[in-house]
Amino acid sequence: MNRRDSLKAIGLGTISTGLLLGGCKPGEKTDTAATGEKAGAVPGRQAYEVERENKLKDEKYFDDHEMATITVLADIIIPKDAHSGSASDAKVPEFIEFIVKDIPSHKLPMRGGLKWLDMYCLNHYGNTFIKCSSSQQTELLDQIAYPYKAKAEMQQGVNFFNRMRDLTASGFWSSEMGTKDIGYAGNAPNKWTGVPADVLKQYGMENVKI
Protein backbone atom coordinates (compact mmCIF):
# COMPACT_ATOMS: atom_id res chain seq x y z
CA MET A 1 0.00 0.00 0.00
CA ASN A 2 1.53 3.34 -1.03
CA ARG A 3 1.22 6.61 0.85
CA ARG A 4 -1.82 7.78 -1.12
CA ASP A 5 -3.60 4.47 -0.47
CA SER A 6 -2.82 4.76 3.24
CA LEU A 7 -4.26 8.25 3.34
CA LYS A 8 -7.27 7.05 1.40
CA ALA A 9 -7.92 4.49 4.13
CA ILE A 10 -7.64 7.23 6.76
CA GLY A 11 -10.01 9.45 4.86
CA LEU A 12 -12.64 6.80 4.38
CA GLY A 13 -12.31 5.72 7.98
CA THR A 14 -12.76 9.14 9.49
CA ILE A 15 -15.44 10.77 7.41
CA SER A 16 -18.93 10.11 8.56
CA THR A 17 -21.18 7.81 6.60
CA GLY A 18 -23.64 10.59 6.07
CA LEU A 19 -21.01 12.90 4.71
CA LEU A 20 -19.68 10.27 2.34
CA LEU A 21 -23.05 9.15 1.08
CA GLY A 22 -24.28 12.71 0.82
CA GLY A 23 -21.32 13.54 -1.37
CA CYS A 24 -21.68 10.57 -3.69
CA LYS A 25 -25.01 10.92 -5.38
CA PRO A 26 -24.38 10.91 -9.10
CA GLY A 27 -25.15 14.13 -10.86
CA GLU A 28 -25.48 16.06 -7.64
CA LYS A 29 -23.00 18.81 -6.87
CA THR A 30 -20.98 17.59 -3.92
CA ASP A 31 -19.75 19.06 -0.70
CA THR A 32 -21.09 22.57 -0.59
CA ALA A 33 -19.38 22.85 2.79
CA ALA A 34 -16.04 22.73 1.01
CA THR A 35 -16.98 25.07 -1.80
CA GLY A 36 -18.35 27.75 0.52
CA GLU A 37 -21.53 27.98 -1.49
CA LYS A 38 -24.68 28.70 0.43
CA ALA A 39 -26.79 25.66 1.14
CA GLY A 40 -30.34 25.62 -0.10
CA ALA A 41 -33.43 23.73 0.91
CA VAL A 42 -33.27 20.13 -0.26
CA PRO A 43 -35.43 17.13 0.60
CA GLY A 44 -34.45 15.57 3.90
CA ARG A 45 -32.89 18.70 5.40
CA GLN A 46 -34.59 20.79 8.03
CA ALA A 47 -34.67 24.57 7.69
CA TYR A 48 -32.66 25.03 10.89
CA GLU A 49 -29.92 22.78 9.48
CA VAL A 50 -29.63 24.90 6.36
CA GLU A 51 -29.67 28.08 8.45
CA ARG A 52 -26.88 26.80 10.70
CA GLU A 53 -24.72 25.72 7.76
CA ASN A 54 -25.07 29.08 6.05
CA LYS A 55 -24.27 30.88 9.31
CA LEU A 56 -21.05 28.88 9.68
CA LYS A 57 -20.08 29.71 6.10
CA ASP A 58 -20.47 33.41 6.82
CA GLU A 59 -18.01 33.17 9.71
CA LYS A 60 -14.23 33.26 9.22
CA TYR A 61 -11.95 31.47 11.67
CA PHE A 62 -8.49 31.18 10.09
CA ASP A 63 -6.68 34.33 8.96
CA ASP A 64 -5.05 34.57 5.52
CA HIS A 65 -1.64 33.36 6.74
CA GLU A 66 -3.17 30.36 8.50
CA MET A 67 -5.17 29.45 5.38
CA ALA A 68 -2.03 29.73 3.25
CA THR A 69 -0.20 27.41 5.65
CA ILE A 70 -3.08 24.93 5.62
CA THR A 71 -3.04 24.99 1.81
CA VAL A 72 0.69 24.25 1.61
CA LEU A 73 0.40 21.45 4.17
CA ALA A 74 -2.65 19.89 2.51
CA ASP A 75 -0.91 19.84 -0.88
CA ILE A 76 2.17 18.23 0.65
CA ILE A 77 -0.05 15.55 2.20
CA ILE A 78 -2.05 14.96 -1.00
CA PRO A 79 -0.19 16.38 -4.01
CA LYS A 80 -1.49 16.35 -7.55
CA ASP A 81 -0.66 13.14 -9.36
CA ALA A 82 -1.41 11.53 -12.70
CA HIS A 83 -4.75 10.26 -11.39
CA SER A 84 -6.29 13.37 -9.82
CA GLY A 85 -5.69 16.88 -8.54
CA SER A 86 -4.17 18.01 -5.26
CA ALA A 87 -5.88 18.61 -1.94
CA SER A 88 -6.28 22.30 -2.68
CA ASP A 89 -7.73 21.47 -6.10
CA ALA A 90 -10.41 19.54 -4.19
CA LYS A 91 -10.95 22.58 -1.90
CA VAL A 92 -9.65 20.80 1.18
CA PRO A 93 -8.52 24.07 2.85
CA GLU A 94 -12.09 25.38 2.54
CA PHE A 95 -13.34 22.08 3.97
CA ILE A 96 -11.01 22.43 6.98
CA GLU A 97 -12.11 26.06 7.50
CA PHE A 98 -15.70 24.85 7.60
CA ILE A 99 -15.18 21.74 9.73
CA VAL A 100 -13.38 23.58 12.56
CA LYS A 101 -16.42 25.86 12.84
CA ASP A 102 -18.79 22.91 12.62
CA ILE A 103 -16.79 20.95 15.24
CA PRO A 104 -15.24 23.62 17.49
CA SER A 105 -13.04 21.11 19.34
CA HIS A 106 -10.72 21.33 16.30
CA LYS A 107 -10.24 25.09 16.64
CA LEU A 108 -7.58 25.48 19.30
CA PRO A 109 -5.56 22.35 18.37
CA MET A 110 -5.42 23.52 14.76
CA ARG A 111 -4.52 27.13 15.54
CA GLY A 112 -2.04 26.06 18.19
CA GLY A 113 -0.47 23.56 15.80
CA LEU A 114 -0.09 26.15 13.05
CA LYS A 115 1.56 28.50 15.54
CA TRP A 116 3.88 25.71 16.72
CA LEU A 117 4.85 25.01 13.11
CA ASP A 118 5.77 28.64 12.46
CA MET A 119 7.66 29.03 15.73
CA TYR A 120 9.71 25.92 15.03
CA CYS A 121 10.53 27.16 11.53
CA LEU A 122 11.42 30.66 12.74
CA ASN A 123 13.75 29.23 15.38
CA HIS A 124 15.46 26.74 13.05
CA TYR A 125 15.21 28.26 9.57
CA GLY A 126 14.51 31.96 10.16
CA ASN A 127 11.23 31.90 8.23
CA THR A 128 7.62 30.91 8.72
CA PHE A 129 6.67 27.50 7.34
CA ILE A 130 5.26 28.71 4.04
CA LYS A 131 8.43 30.76 3.35
CA CYS A 132 10.79 27.88 4.07
CA SER A 133 12.33 25.94 1.20
CA SER A 134 10.76 22.64 0.17
CA SER A 135 13.67 20.75 1.67
CA GLN A 136 13.26 22.58 5.00
CA GLN A 137 9.52 21.86 5.03
CA THR A 138 10.16 18.21 4.31
CA GLU A 139 12.87 18.03 6.96
CA LEU A 140 10.43 19.28 9.59
CA LEU A 141 7.48 17.18 8.46
CA ASP A 142 9.64 14.05 8.47
CA GLN A 143 10.06 14.65 12.20
CA ILE A 144 6.35 14.86 12.99
CA ALA A 145 4.68 12.67 10.36
CA TYR A 146 5.74 9.34 11.89
CA PRO A 147 4.47 9.20 15.50
CA TYR A 148 6.39 6.07 16.47
CA LYS A 149 9.69 7.54 15.32
CA ALA A 150 9.21 11.10 16.55
CA LYS A 151 11.25 12.53 19.40
CA ALA A 152 9.40 13.39 22.60
CA GLU A 153 10.04 17.12 22.18
CA MET A 154 8.19 16.99 18.83
CA GLN A 155 4.98 15.60 20.32
CA GLN A 156 2.96 18.81 19.87
CA GLY A 157 3.89 18.84 16.22
CA VAL A 158 3.01 15.15 15.91
CA ASN A 159 -0.42 15.73 17.42
CA PHE A 160 -1.07 18.64 15.08
CA PHE A 161 0.09 16.80 11.99
CA ASN A 162 -2.05 13.76 12.84
CA ARG A 163 -5.10 16.01 12.99
CA MET A 164 -4.10 17.89 9.83
CA ARG A 165 -3.55 14.65 7.94
CA ASP A 166 -6.90 13.22 9.08
CA LEU A 167 -8.79 16.36 8.08
CA THR A 168 -7.01 16.52 4.73
CA ALA A 169 -7.82 12.90 3.94
CA SER A 170 -11.43 13.34 5.09
CA GLY A 171 -11.86 16.49 3.04
CA PHE A 172 -10.28 15.11 -0.09
CA TRP A 173 -12.08 11.77 -0.24
CA SER A 174 -15.46 13.25 0.60
CA SER A 175 -15.13 15.75 -2.28
CA GLU A 176 -16.33 15.16 -5.82
CA MET A 177 -12.70 14.77 -6.93
CA GLY A 178 -12.01 12.32 -4.13
CA THR A 179 -14.99 10.10 -4.82
CA LYS A 180 -13.88 9.89 -8.45
CA ASP A 181 -10.36 9.10 -7.22
CA ILE A 182 -11.61 6.00 -5.40
CA GLY A 183 -13.71 5.00 -8.38
CA TYR A 184 -17.06 5.38 -6.67
CA ALA A 185 -19.69 5.60 -9.40
CA GLY A 186 -22.70 6.07 -7.17
CA ASN A 187 -26.05 4.44 -7.64
CA ALA A 188 -26.65 4.00 -11.36
CA PRO A 189 -29.20 1.88 -13.22
CA ASN A 190 -27.90 -1.27 -14.85
CA LYS A 191 -28.13 -1.74 -18.59
CA TRP A 192 -29.58 -5.13 -19.61
CA THR A 193 -27.63 -6.46 -22.54
CA GLY A 194 -29.15 -9.90 -22.51
CA VAL A 195 -28.08 -13.24 -21.10
CA PRO A 196 -24.27 -13.52 -21.07
CA ALA A 197 -22.81 -15.62 -23.88
CA ASP A 198 -21.14 -18.08 -21.50
CA VAL A 199 -24.46 -18.77 -19.76
CA LEU A 200 -26.24 -19.33 -23.07
CA LYS A 201 -23.47 -21.72 -24.12
CA GLN A 202 -23.75 -23.59 -20.81
CA TYR A 203 -27.36 -24.43 -21.57
CA GLY A 204 -26.83 -25.06 -25.28
CA MET A 205 -28.76 -21.98 -26.27
CA GLU A 206 -25.97 -20.01 -27.95
CA ASN A 207 -27.71 -20.21 -31.35
CA VAL A 208 -31.17 -19.31 -30.11
CA LYS A 209 -32.43 -16.12 -31.74
CA ILE A 210 -34.90 -13.94 -29.88
Backbone as CSV, one residue per row, in Angstrom:
resi,resn,N_x,N_y,N_z,CA_x,CA_y,CA_z,C_x,C_y,C_z
1,MET,0.865,-1.203,0.000,0.000,0.000,0.000,0.898,1.249,0.000
2,ASN,0.714,2.137,-1.004,1.529,3.337,-1.033,0.930,4.418,-0.124
3,ARG,1.635,5.569,-0.084,1.222,6.612,0.853,-0.181,7.123,0.543
4,ARG,-0.499,7.270,-0.745,-1.816,7.779,-1.117,-2.910,6.780,-0.711
5,ASP,-2.626,5.477,-0.873,-3.595,4.466,-0.466,-3.796,4.486,1.042
6,SER,-2.707,4.693,1.780,-2.819,4.758,3.241,-3.687,5.929,3.658
7,LEU,-3.456,7.071,3.025,-4.260,8.253,3.338,-5.707,8.039,2.942
8,LYS,-5.913,7.319,1.843,-7.269,7.045,1.400,-8.013,6.244,2.463
9,ALA,-7.313,5.296,3.074,-7.925,4.492,4.130,-8.263,5.360,5.331
10,ILE,-7.374,6.312,5.655,-7.644,7.230,6.758,-8.871,8.071,6.449
11,GLY,-8.907,8.577,5.227,-10.015,9.451,4.856,-11.340,8.747,4.917
12,LEU,-11.381,7.536,4.396,-12.640,6.799,4.376,-13.013,6.323,5.760
13,GLY,-12.018,6.182,6.632,-12.313,5.725,7.978,-12.782,6.816,8.897
14,THR,-12.442,8.053,8.583,-12.759,9.139,9.492,-13.962,9.965,9.074
15,ILE,-14.263,9.998,7.801,-15.441,10.772,7.415,-16.685,10.022,7.821
16,SER,-17.709,10.764,8.131,-18.932,10.113,8.565,-19.643,9.488,7.391
17,THR,-20.440,8.466,7.660,-21.183,7.809,6.599,-22.112,8.784,5.899
18,GLY,-22.729,9.630,6.679,-23.643,10.589,6.072,-22.957,11.543,5.140
19,LEU,-21.763,11.976,5.551,-21.009,12.903,4.705,-20.606,12.225,3.413
20,LEU,-20.127,10.976,3.534,-19.682,10.269,2.340,-20.844,10.012,1.402
21,LEU,-21.922,9.474,1.941,-23.045,9.150,1.079,-23.665,10.402,0.502
22,GLY,-23.706,11.456,1.299,-24.279,12.705,0.819,-23.473,13.302,-0.302
23,GLY,-22.175,12.961,-0.343,-21.321,13.540,-1.373,-21.175,12.651,-2.580
24,CYS,-21.933,11.541,-2.632,-21.676,10.571,-3.689,-22.861,10.340,-4.598
25,LYS,-23.883,11.134,-4.514,-25.013,10.917,-5.384,-24.668,11.395,-6.774
26,PRO,-24.775,10.521,-7.754,-24.375,10.913,-9.104,-25.182,12.084,-9.606
27,GLY,-24.463,13.011,-10.253,-25.150,14.128,-10.861,-25.457,15.251,-9.900
28,GLU,-25.181,15.015,-8.616,-25.478,16.056,-7.643,-24.192,16.763,-7.270
29,LYS,-24.198,18.077,-7.223,-23.004,18.814,-6.869,-22.628,18.467,-5.443
30,THR,-21.367,18.130,-5.209,-20.978,17.588,-3.918,-20.345,18.629,-3.030
31,ASP,-20.495,18.393,-1.735,-19.746,19.062,-0.699,-19.796,20.576,-0.780
32,THR,-20.986,21.122,-0.595,-21.093,22.567,-0.590,-20.367,23.166,0.590
33,ALA,-20.145,22.350,1.642,-19.382,22.850,2.786,-17.989,23.256,2.352
34,ALA,-17.387,22.440,1.460,-16.036,22.728,1.011,-16.009,23.887,0.040
35,THR,-17.013,24.033,-0.781,-16.979,25.075,-1.798,-17.316,26.443,-1.229
36,GLY,-17.960,26.473,-0.061,-18.346,27.745,0.516,-19.647,28.276,-0.032
37,GLU,-20.263,27.528,-0.940,-21.528,27.975,-1.485,-22.623,27.843,-0.439
38,LYS,-23.578,28.745,-0.507,-24.684,28.702,0.432,-25.546,27.477,0.165
39,ALA,-25.920,26.825,1.268,-26.787,25.662,1.143,-28.214,26.119,0.902
40,GLY,-28.935,25.330,0.148,-30.336,25.622,-0.097,-31.207,24.517,0.446
41,ALA,-32.509,24.745,0.433,-33.433,23.728,0.914,-33.429,22.532,-0.026
42,VAL,-33.219,21.361,0.509,-33.272,20.125,-0.259,-34.075,19.121,0.537
43,PRO,-34.664,18.141,-0.133,-35.434,17.133,0.597,-34.580,16.439,1.651
44,GLY,-35.164,16.268,2.832,-34.451,15.575,3.898,-33.680,16.478,4.820
45,ARG,-33.599,17.761,4.524,-32.891,18.696,5.398,-33.872,19.667,6.024
46,GLN,-33.727,19.857,7.329,-34.586,20.788,8.030,-34.099,22.227,7.807
47,ALA,-35.027,23.158,7.926,-34.675,24.568,7.694,-33.596,25.040,8.659
48,TYR,-33.659,24.569,9.918,-32.663,25.027,10.895,-31.271,24.497,10.552
49,GLU,-31.206,23.326,9.891,-29.916,22.784,9.479,-29.301,23.649,8.386
50,VAL,-30.106,24.046,7.438,-29.634,24.903,6.356,-29.201,26.260,6.911
51,GLU,-29.999,26.782,7.850,-29.672,28.083,8.447,-28.344,28.028,9.193
52,ARG,-28.132,26.940,9.954,-26.879,26.797,10.704,-25.683,26.686,9.760
53,GLU,-25.832,25.892,8.700,-24.722,25.724,7.760,-24.349,27.051,7.114
54,ASN,-25.359,27.795,6.689,-25.072,29.076,6.048,-24.457,30.077,7.030
55,LYS,-24.862,29.999,8.287,-24.275,30.883,9.310,-22.785,30.563,9.492
56,LEU,-22.456,29.271,9.525,-21.055,28.880,9.676,-20.233,29.355,8.485
57,LYS,-20.810,29.295,7.291,-20.076,29.711,6.095,-19.807,31.207,6.092
58,ASP,-20.672,31.962,6.758,-20.472,33.410,6.817,-19.368,33.793,7.796
59,GLU,-19.049,32.877,8.725,-18.008,33.170,9.708,-16.633,32.856,9.123
60,LYS,-15.611,33.521,9.652,-14.235,33.259,9.219,-13.406,32.966,10.451
61,TYR,-12.768,31.820,10.497,-11.949,31.468,11.667,-10.462,31.681,11.405
62,PHE,-9.917,31.052,10.372,-8.494,31.185,10.091,-8.209,32.492,9.355
63,ASP,-7.068,33.136,9.707,-6.678,34.333,8.955,-5.977,33.896,7.656
64,ASP,-5.606,34.882,6.849,-5.045,34.566,5.522,-3.753,33.753,5.625
65,HIS,-2.904,34.101,6.591,-1.643,33.363,6.744,-1.906,31.920,7.157
66,GLU,-2.856,31.727,8.070,-3.173,30.362,8.505,-3.746,29.549,7.342
67,MET,-4.603,30.176,6.532,-5.166,29.450,5.383,-4.076,29.096,4.368
68,ALA,-3.125,30.023,4.183,-2.028,29.735,3.246,-1.196,28.564,3.757
69,THR,-0.984,28.512,5.062,-0.201,27.410,5.647,-0.958,26.087,5.507
70,ILE,-2.252,26.126,5.775,-3.078,24.928,5.625,-3.040,24.438,4.172
71,THR,-3.073,25.361,3.230,-3.043,24.987,1.815,-1.737,24.296,1.442
72,VAL,-0.614,24.858,1.902,0.692,24.246,1.606,0.769,22.852,2.228
73,LEU,0.342,22.755,3.484,0.397,21.454,4.168,-0.491,20.420,3.472
74,ALA,-1.711,20.831,3.142,-2.647,19.894,2.513,-2.103,19.382,1.190
75,ASP,-1.455,20.270,0.412,-0.911,19.845,-0.883,0.349,18.999,-0.734
76,ILE,1.044,19.132,0.384,2.172,18.228,0.645,1.622,16.842,1.011
77,ILE,0.544,16.821,1.774,-0.052,15.550,2.201,-0.685,14.826,1.009
78,ILE,-1.453,15.553,0.211,-2.047,14.961,-0.999,-1.707,15.852,-2.184
79,PRO,-0.561,15.584,-2.830,-0.187,16.382,-4.008,-0.946,15.918,-5.243
80,LYS,-0.910,16.737,-6.262,-1.494,16.352,-7.545,-0.693,15.187,-8.107
81,ASP,-1.367,14.232,-8.690,-0.664,13.140,-9.363,-1.314,12.878,-10.718
82,ALA,-0.903,11.807,-11.358,-1.415,11.526,-12.701,-2.883,11.150,-12.669
83,HIS,-3.376,10.765,-11.485,-4.754,10.263,-11.387,-5.749,11.365,-11.052
84,SER,-5.357,12.314,-10.208,-6.291,13.371,-9.817,-5.530,14.590,-9.315
85,GLY,-6.295,15.634,-8.988,-5.690,16.879,-8.540,-5.207,16.807,-7.108
86,SER,-4.715,17.946,-6.621,-4.174,18.012,-5.259,-5.295,18.294,-4.262
87,ALA,-4.908,18.314,-2.989,-5.880,18.606,-1.941,-6.519,19.980,-2.133
88,SER,-5.702,20.967,-2.494,-6.285,22.302,-2.678,-7.164,22.353,-3.921
89,ASP,-6.846,21.554,-4.932,-7.726,21.470,-6.102,-9.108,20.955,-5.696
90,ALA,-9.140,20.099,-4.675,-10.412,19.540,-4.188,-11.028,20.415,-3.100
91,LYS,-10.452,21.610,-2.879,-10.951,22.576,-1.896,-10.899,22.046,-0.469
92,VAL,-9.832,21.295,-0.182,-9.655,20.797,1.181,-9.445,21.935,2.197
93,PRO,-8.656,22.978,1.863,-8.522,24.069,2.850,-9.878,24.672,3.234
94,GLU,-10.758,24.847,2.242,-12.092,25.379,2.542,-12.884,24.399,3.404
95,PHE,-12.688,23.101,3.145,-13.340,22.079,3.970,-12.871,22.190,5.426
96,ILE,-11.558,22.346,5.618,-11.015,22.430,6.977,-11.523,23.697,7.666
97,GLU,-11.567,24.814,6.930,-12.106,26.059,7.497,-13.539,25.836,7.987
98,PHE,-14.318,25.093,7.209,-15.705,24.846,7.603,-15.792,23.876,8.780
99,ILE,-15.015,22.807,8.740,-15.179,21.743,9.727,-14.757,22.199,11.122
100,VAL,-13.771,23.121,11.220,-13.377,23.584,12.555,-14.469,24.460,13.178
101,LYS,-15.287,25.081,12.315,-16.415,25.860,12.840,-17.579,24.933,13.168
102,ASP,-17.717,23.880,12.385,-18.792,22.910,12.623,-18.494,22.065,13.859
103,ILE,-17.217,21.742,14.077,-16.787,20.953,15.244,-15.738,21.779,15.977
104,PRO,-16.156,22.653,16.874,-15.242,23.620,17.494,-14.075,23.004,18.263
105,SER,-14.157,21.727,18.614,-13.036,21.108,19.343,-11.768,21.059,18.477
106,HIS,-11.899,21.278,17.181,-10.724,21.328,16.298,-10.037,22.693,16.352
107,LYS,-10.745,23.722,16.803,-10.238,25.094,16.637,-8.876,25.318,17.289
108,LEU,-8.824,25.169,18.600,-7.577,25.481,19.300,-6.430,24.546,18.913
109,PRO,-6.667,23.220,18.808,-5.556,22.351,18.370,-5.016,22.732,16.995
110,MET,-5.886,23.141,16.088,-5.421,23.524,14.757,-4.657,24.836,14.811
111,ARG,-5.221,25.830,15.473,-4.524,27.130,15.538,-3.217,26.998,16.305
112,GLY,-3.257,26.254,17.410,-2.037,26.057,18.186,-0.987,25.300,17.390
113,GLY,-1.413,24.324,16.611,-0.466,23.565,15.798,0.165,24.411,14.706
114,LEU,-0.629,25.263,14.082,-0.092,26.155,13.049,0.931,27.117,13.660
115,LYS,0.613,27.598,14.846,1.558,28.499,15.539,2.841,27.758,15.889
116,TRP,2.684,26.512,16.387,3.879,25.708,16.723,4.754,25.523,15.491
117,LEU,4.121,25.244,14.359,4.848,25.015,13.110,5.683,26.247,12.744
118,ASP,5.052,27.404,12.813,5.773,28.638,12.464,6.888,28.949,13.460
119,MET,6.630,28.742,14.734,7.662,29.034,15.735,8.866,28.116,15.547
120,TYR,8.606,26.856,15.261,9.712,25.921,15.028,10.537,26.376,13.829
121,CYS,9.830,26.741,12.751,10.528,27.165,11.530,11.296,28.466,11.745
122,LEU,10.720,29.397,12.474,11.422,30.657,12.743,12.690,30.405,13.555
123,ASN,12.594,29.505,14.525,13.752,29.229,15.379,14.843,28.452,14.653
124,HIS,14.463,27.601,13.706,15.456,26.738,13.054,15.842,27.202,11.655
125,TYR,14.932,27.891,10.957,15.215,28.263,9.571,15.106,29.773,9.327
126,GLY,14.603,30.506,10.304,14.506,31.957,10.159,13.332,32.424,9.335
127,ASN,12.413,31.534,9.008,11.230,31.901,8.225,10.006,31.148,8.748
128,THR,8.829,31.673,8.427,7.619,30.905,8.719,7.572,29.693,7.793
129,PHE,6.711,28.762,8.094,6.675,27.496,7.342,6.491,27.715,5.857
130,ILE,5.553,28.576,5.477,5.262,28.714,4.042,6.390,29.402,3.295
131,LYS,7.306,30.096,4.006,8.430,30.756,3.348,9.697,29.915,3.393
132,CYS,9.633,28.774,4.043,10.788,27.876,4.068,10.926,27.189,2.710
133,SER,12.120,26.686,2.436,12.326,25.935,1.202,11.611,24.589,1.314
134,SER,11.411,23.956,0.180,10.759,22.642,0.169,11.536,21.632,1.001
135,SER,12.859,21.699,0.909,13.671,20.746,1.674,13.539,20.995,3.175
136,GLN,13.431,22.275,3.581,13.257,22.582,5.002,11.879,22.107,5.488
137,GLN,10.862,22.337,4.661,9.519,21.864,5.033,9.508,20.344,5.192
138,THR,10.128,19.675,4.248,10.161,18.205,4.309,10.943,17.729,5.528
139,GLU,12.038,18.412,5.803,12.865,18.028,6.961,12.055,18.105,8.251
140,LEU,11.257,19.150,8.393,10.431,19.281,9.595,9.310,18.236,9.610
141,LEU,8.617,18.105,8.490,7.477,17.176,8.463,7.922,15.734,8.676
142,ASP,9.136,15.404,8.236,9.642,14.049,8.474,9.774,13.757,9.966
143,GLN,9.893,14.825,10.757,10.064,14.648,12.204,8.736,14.535,12.949
144,ILE,7.639,14.894,12.286,6.347,14.862,12.989,5.312,13.984,12.284
145,ALA,5.654,13.455,11.123,4.677,12.669,10.357,4.662,11.198,10.754
146,TYR,5.642,10.765,11.517,5.736,9.344,11.891,5.754,9.242,13.422
147,PRO,4.583,9.132,14.040,4.474,9.198,15.504,5.393,8.249,16.251
148,TYR,5.595,7.058,15.736,6.394,6.072,16.474,7.893,6.339,16.374
149,LYS,8.275,7.207,15.460,9.689,7.538,15.316,10.013,8.914,15.881
150,ALA,8.988,9.706,16.162,9.206,11.105,16.551,9.833,11.223,17.942
151,LYS,10.656,12.245,18.093,11.254,12.526,19.399,10.190,13.121,20.319
152,ALA,10.392,12.935,21.616,9.403,13.386,22.599,9.145,14.888,22.500
153,GLU,10.199,15.659,22.229,10.036,17.115,22.178,9.237,17.572,20.944
154,MET,8.965,16.647,20.022,8.192,16.988,18.827,6.725,16.573,18.963
155,GLN,6.310,16.176,20.156,4.978,15.605,20.325,3.865,16.567,19.927
156,GLN,4.017,17.850,20.239,2.956,18.809,19.870,2.807,18.868,18.352
157,GLY,3.947,18.843,17.683,3.894,18.838,16.223,3.276,17.558,15.679
158,VAL,3.588,16.434,16.326,3.015,15.152,15.909,1.496,15.188,16.054
159,ASN,1.026,15.676,17.198,-0.422,15.734,17.424,-1.110,16.609,16.385
160,PHE,-0.493,17.736,16.078,-1.066,18.640,15.082,-1.083,17.979,13.710
161,PHE,0.029,17.366,13.336,0.091,16.799,11.985,-0.871,15.625,11.842
162,ASN,-1.048,14.840,12.905,-2.045,13.756,12.845,-3.429,14.313,12.523
163,ARG,-3.791,15.393,13.205,-5.104,16.006,12.986,-5.184,16.590,11.573
164,MET,-4.131,17.275,11.164,-4.102,17.892,9.835,-4.208,16.822,8.749
165,ARG,-3.517,15.729,8.928,-3.549,14.647,7.937,-4.939,14.019,7.880
166,ASP,-5.558,13.803,9.046,-6.904,13.216,9.077,-7.916,14.129,8.384
167,LEU,-7.842,15.419,8.674,-8.792,16.357,8.079,-8.575,16.468,6.567
168,THR,-7.311,16.448,6.168,-7.011,16.525,4.732,-7.564,15.299,3.999
169,ALA,-7.324,14.123,4.567,-7.824,12.897,3.935,-9.356,12.886,3.917
170,SER,-9.966,13.310,5.030,-11.435,13.336,5.089,-11.995,14.299,4.059
171,GLY,-11.374,15.486,3.976,-11.862,16.494,3.044,-11.694,16.068,1.600
172,PHE,-10.549,15.477,1.303,-10.280,15.108,-0.089,-11.213,13.997,-0.548
173,TRP,-11.324,12.899,0.246,-12.082,11.768,-0.240,-13.578,11.857,0.035
174,SER,-14.013,13.002,0.557,-15.462,13.250,0.598,-15.854,14.294,-0.451
175,SER,-14.852,14.782,-1.211,-15.131,15.748,-2.278,-15.497,15.020,-3.562
176,GLU,-16.004,15.758,-4.520,-16.332,15.165,-5.825,-15.085,14.556,-6.456
177,MET,-13.947,15.285,-6.357,-12.703,14.765,-6.927,-12.269,13.493,-6.213
178,GLY,-12.432,13.481,-4.902,-12.006,12.325,-4.130,-12.832,11.088,-4.399
179,THR,-14.151,11.273,-4.543,-14.993,10.105,-4.816,-14.686,9.534,-6.198
180,LYS,-14.308,10.401,-7.140,-13.881,9.893,-8.448,-12.544,9.176,-8.326
181,ASP,-11.683,9.687,-7.417,-10.362,9.096,-7.224,-10.458,7.658,-6.736
182,ILE,-11.460,7.370,-5.894,-11.609,5.998,-5.397,-12.468,5.146,-6.323
183,GLY,-12.955,5.770,-7.402,-13.709,4.999,-8.379,-15.139,4.760,-8.000
184,TYR,-15.662,5.570,-7.080,-17.061,5.378,-6.672,-17.979,5.964,-7.739
185,ALA,-18.829,5.148,-8.306,-19.690,5.598,-9.396,-21.066,6.022,-8.921
186,GLY,-21.382,5.722,-7.677,-22.695,6.068,-7.171,-23.740,5.055,-7.600
187,ASN,-24.962,5.328,-7.255,-26.051,4.441,-7.640,-26.480,4.746,-9.071
188,ALA,-26.313,3.795,-9.949,-26.654,4.002,-11.363,-27.432,2.791,-11.850
189,PRO,-28.425,3.008,-12.705,-29.204,1.878,-13.220,-28.352,0.975,-14.102
190,ASN,-28.604,-0.318,-13.984,-27.899,-1.267,-14.846,-28.479,-1.224,-16.257
191,LYS,-27.667,-1.629,-17.203,-28.127,-1.736,-18.588,-28.198,-3.219,-18.934
192,TRP,-29.393,-3.723,-19.257,-29.579,-5.131,-19.606,-29.138,-5.369,-21.040
193,THR,-28.131,-6.171,-21.200,-27.625,-6.463,-22.540,-27.899,-7.914,-22.923
194,GLY,-28.795,-8.530,-22.179,-29.148,-9.902,-22.514,-28.391,-10.915,-21.676
195,VAL,-28.748,-12.174,-21.848,-28.077,-13.242,-21.105,-26.631,-13.352,-21.580
196,PRO,-25.679,-13.431,-20.663,-24.267,-13.520,-21.075,-24.023,-14.731,-21.969
197,ALA,-23.097,-14.570,-22.907,-22.811,-15.619,-23.884,-22.398,-16.920,-23.217
198,ASP,-21.607,-16.851,-22.136,-21.141,-18.077,-21.498,-22.285,-18.846,-20.844
199,VAL,-23.309,-18.111,-20.380,-24.458,-18.765,-19.764,-25.311,-19.448,-20.844
200,LEU,-25.479,-18.737,-21.964,-26.238,-19.331,-23.067,-25.557,-20.610,-23.553
201,LYS,-24.211,-20.547,-23.647,-23.468,-21.717,-24.115,-23.613,-22.871,-23.133
202,GLN,-23.629,-22.560,-21.844,-23.748,-23.586,-20.813,-25.027,-24.406,-20.972
203,TYR,-26.070,-23.744,-21.420,-27.364,-24.427,-21.567,-27.673,-24.776,-23.030
204,GLY,-26.658,-24.688,-23.887,-26.834,-25.058,-25.277,-27.768,-24.143,-26.037
205,MET,-27.820,-22.916,-25.657,-28.755,-21.976,-26.271,-28.033,-20.849,-27.013
206,GLU,-26.739,-21.087,-27.343,-25.975,-20.008,-27.950,-26.479,-19.619,-29.332
207,ASN,-27.215,-20.516,-29.998,-27.708,-20.214,-31.346,-29.174,-19.809,-31.364
208,VAL,-29.762,-19.689,-30.177,-31.170,-19.308,-30.108,-31.317,-17.837,-30.432
209,LYS,-32.177,-17.504,-31.369,-32.432,-16.118,-31.741,-33.722,-15.651,-31.095
210,ILE,-33.690,-14.476,-30.509,-34.904,-13.939,-29.879,-35.440,-12.811,-30.726
